[in-house]
PDB file of C-alpha atoms in Angstrom:
ATOM      1  CA  UNK A   1     121.524  91.806 179.060  1.00 46.00           C
ATOM      2  CA  UNK A   2     122.812  94.584 176.815  1.00 49.00           C
ATOM      3  CA  UNK A   3     119.323  95.728 175.755  1.00 50.00           C
ATOM      4  CA  UNK A   4     119.067  98.012 178.796  1.00 50.00           C
ATOM      5  CA  UNK A   5     122.383  99.678 177.986  1.00 47.00           C
ATOM      6  CA  UNK A   6     121.454 100.205 174.355  1.00 51.00           C
ATOM      7  CA  UNK A   7     118.105 101.743 175.334  1.00 52.00           C
ATOM      8  CA  UNK A   8     119.881 104.274 177.571  1.00 51.00           C
ATOM      9  CA  UNK A   9     122.290 105.286 174.817  1.00 62.00           C
ATOM     10  CA  UNK A  10     119.678 105.600 172.070  1.00 82.00           C
ATOM     11  CA  UNK A  11     118.018 108.937 171.541  1.00 84.00           C
ATOM     12  CA  UNK A  12     114.250 108.835 171.419  1.00 92.00           C
ATOM     13  CA  UNK A  13     112.399 109.746 168.249  1.00 90.00           C
ATOM     14  CA  UNK A  14     110.941 112.761 170.052  1.00 91.00           C
ATOM     15  CA  UNK A  15     114.395 114.057 170.968  1.00 92.00           C
ATOM     16  CA  UNK A  16     115.679 113.479 167.426  1.00 91.00           C
ATOM     17  CA  UNK A  17     112.744 115.457 166.016  1.00 90.00           C
ATOM     18  CA  UNK A  18     113.283 118.280 168.529  1.00 90.00           C
ATOM     19  CA  UNK A  19     116.946 118.449 167.510  1.00 92.00           C
ATOM     20  CA  UNK A  20     115.946 118.574 163.850  1.00 90.00           C
ATOM     21  CA  UNK A  21     113.477 121.438 164.260  1.00 90.00           C
ATOM     22  CA  UNK A  22     115.788 123.351 166.607  1.00 91.00           C
ATOM     23  CA  UNK A  23     118.943 123.137 164.488  1.00 93.00           C
ATOM     24  CA  UNK A  24     120.779 126.241 163.279  1.00 92.00           C
ATOM     25  CA  UNK A  25     119.119 126.352 159.847  1.00 93.00           C
ATOM     26  CA  UNK A  26     115.640 126.061 161.325  1.00 92.00           C
ATOM     27  CA  UNK A  27     116.388 128.697 163.970  1.00 93.00           C
ATOM     28  CA  UNK A  28     117.756 131.068 161.324  1.00 94.00           C
ATOM     29  CA  UNK A  29     114.675 130.595 159.168  1.00 94.00           C
ATOM     30  CA  UNK A  30     112.448 131.101 162.228  1.00 95.00           C
ATOM     31  CA  UNK A  31     114.318 134.266 163.159  1.00 95.00           C
ATOM     32  CA  UNK A  32     113.801 135.670 159.663  1.00 96.00           C
ATOM     33  CA  UNK A  33     110.129 134.697 159.769  1.00 95.00           C
ATOM     34  CA  UNK A  34     109.563 136.420 163.132  1.00 95.00           C
ATOM     35  CA  UNK A  35     111.639 139.447 162.171  1.00 96.00           C
ATOM     36  CA  UNK A  36     109.473 139.933 159.098  1.00 96.00           C
ATOM     37  CA  UNK A  37     106.295 139.545 161.185  1.00 95.00           C
ATOM     38  CA  UNK A  38     107.424 142.261 163.626  1.00 96.00           C
ATOM     39  CA  UNK A  39     108.582 144.576 160.847  1.00 96.00           C
ATOM     40  CA  UNK A  40     105.281 144.151 159.012  1.00 95.00           C
ATOM     41  CA  UNK A  41     103.310 144.837 162.187  1.00 95.00           C
ATOM     42  CA  UNK A  42     105.412 147.687 163.614  1.00 95.00           C
ATOM     43  CA  UNK A  43     107.254 149.091 160.613  1.00 94.00           C
ATOM     44  CA  UNK A  44     110.627 148.347 162.216  1.00 94.00           C
ATOM     45  CA  UNK A  45     112.153 145.830 164.594  1.00 94.00           C
ATOM     46  CA  UNK A  46     114.791 145.547 167.284  1.00 94.00           C
ATOM     47  CA  UNK A  47     116.236 142.449 168.922  1.00 94.00           C
ATOM     48  CA  UNK A  48     114.012 143.139 171.914  1.00 95.00           C
ATOM     49  CA  UNK A  49     110.780 143.441 169.900  1.00 96.00           C
ATOM     50  CA  UNK A  50     111.511 140.258 167.970  1.00 97.00           C
ATOM     51  CA  UNK A  51     112.374 138.398 171.193  1.00 97.00           C
ATOM     52  CA  UNK A  52     109.137 139.635 172.788  1.00 97.00           C
ATOM     53  CA  UNK A  53     107.189 138.488 169.718  1.00 97.00           C
ATOM     54  CA  UNK A  54     108.737 135.004 169.950  1.00 97.00           C
ATOM     55  CA  UNK A  55     108.248 134.819 173.743  1.00 97.00           C
ATOM     56  CA  UNK A  56     104.549 135.672 173.320  1.00 97.00           C
ATOM     57  CA  UNK A  57     104.160 132.579 171.150  1.00 96.00           C
ATOM     58  CA  UNK A  58     105.585 130.333 173.894  1.00 95.00           C
ATOM     59  CA  UNK A  59     102.543 130.477 176.178  1.00 93.00           C
ATOM     60  CA  UNK A  60     100.310 128.392 173.876  1.00 92.00           C
ATOM     61  CA  UNK A  61     103.064 126.356 172.247  1.00 94.00           C
ATOM     62  CA  UNK A  62     103.256 122.606 172.287  1.00 94.00           C
ATOM     63  CA  UNK A  63     106.352 120.566 173.010  1.00 93.00           C
ATOM     64  CA  UNK A  64     107.884 120.753 169.534  1.00 93.00           C
ATOM     65  CA  UNK A  65     107.002 124.379 168.906  1.00 94.00           C
ATOM     66  CA  UNK A  66     108.526 125.268 172.268  1.00 95.00           C
ATOM     67  CA  UNK A  67     111.773 123.558 171.265  1.00 95.00           C
ATOM     68  CA  UNK A  68     111.870 125.536 168.005  1.00 96.00           C
ATOM     69  CA  UNK A  69     110.974 128.848 169.658  1.00 96.00           C
ATOM     70  CA  UNK A  70     113.637 128.351 172.326  1.00 96.00           C
ATOM     71  CA  UNK A  71     116.214 127.750 169.586  1.00 96.00           C
ATOM     72  CA  UNK A  72     115.115 130.972 167.887  1.00 96.00           C
ATOM     73  CA  UNK A  73     115.366 132.872 171.188  1.00 97.00           C
ATOM     74  CA  UNK A  74     118.851 131.465 171.781  1.00 96.00           C
ATOM     75  CA  UNK A  75     119.897 132.671 168.320  1.00 96.00           C
ATOM     76  CA  UNK A  76     118.413 136.125 168.980  1.00 96.00           C
ATOM     77  CA  UNK A  77     120.276 136.373 172.287  1.00 94.00           C
ATOM     78  CA  UNK A  78     123.535 135.258 170.697  1.00 94.00           C
ATOM     79  CA  UNK A  79     123.240 137.721 167.817  1.00 93.00           C
ATOM     80  CA  UNK A  80     122.150 140.617 170.017  1.00 92.00           C
ATOM     81  CA  UNK A  81     124.982 140.041 172.501  1.00 89.00           C
ATOM     82  CA  UNK A  82     127.448 139.812 169.638  1.00 82.00           C
ATOM     83  CA  UNK A  83     126.126 143.115 168.312  1.00 71.00           C
ATOM     84  CA  UNK A  84     126.379 144.897 171.680  1.00 70.00           C
ATOM     85  CA  UNK A  85     129.824 143.510 172.536  1.00 72.00           C
ATOM     86  CA  UNK A  86     131.118 144.505 169.103  1.00 63.00           C
ATOM     87  CA  UNK A  87     129.944 148.091 169.489  1.00 56.00           C
ATOM     88  CA  UNK A  88     131.654 148.683 172.840  1.00 51.00           C
TER      89      UNK A  88
END
């Protein structure tokens, strides 16, 4: 009878993998990777240009890539809001 309860509490392998690829270290690495891509392409980068670059990748992304890109976007938004609130 407890099998149903245990199944509800367990996290699926898919969700565990999403959490792994969307963790802080992965998001930081992804941010650096996308920042470099924008800087190489444009010669410079802003939070907005990097966010736009990441958002453009979302349209063709699969489930796991979407999870990683969303984590990167969340990090960009957090860092950019921290930057703007610190300068006011």
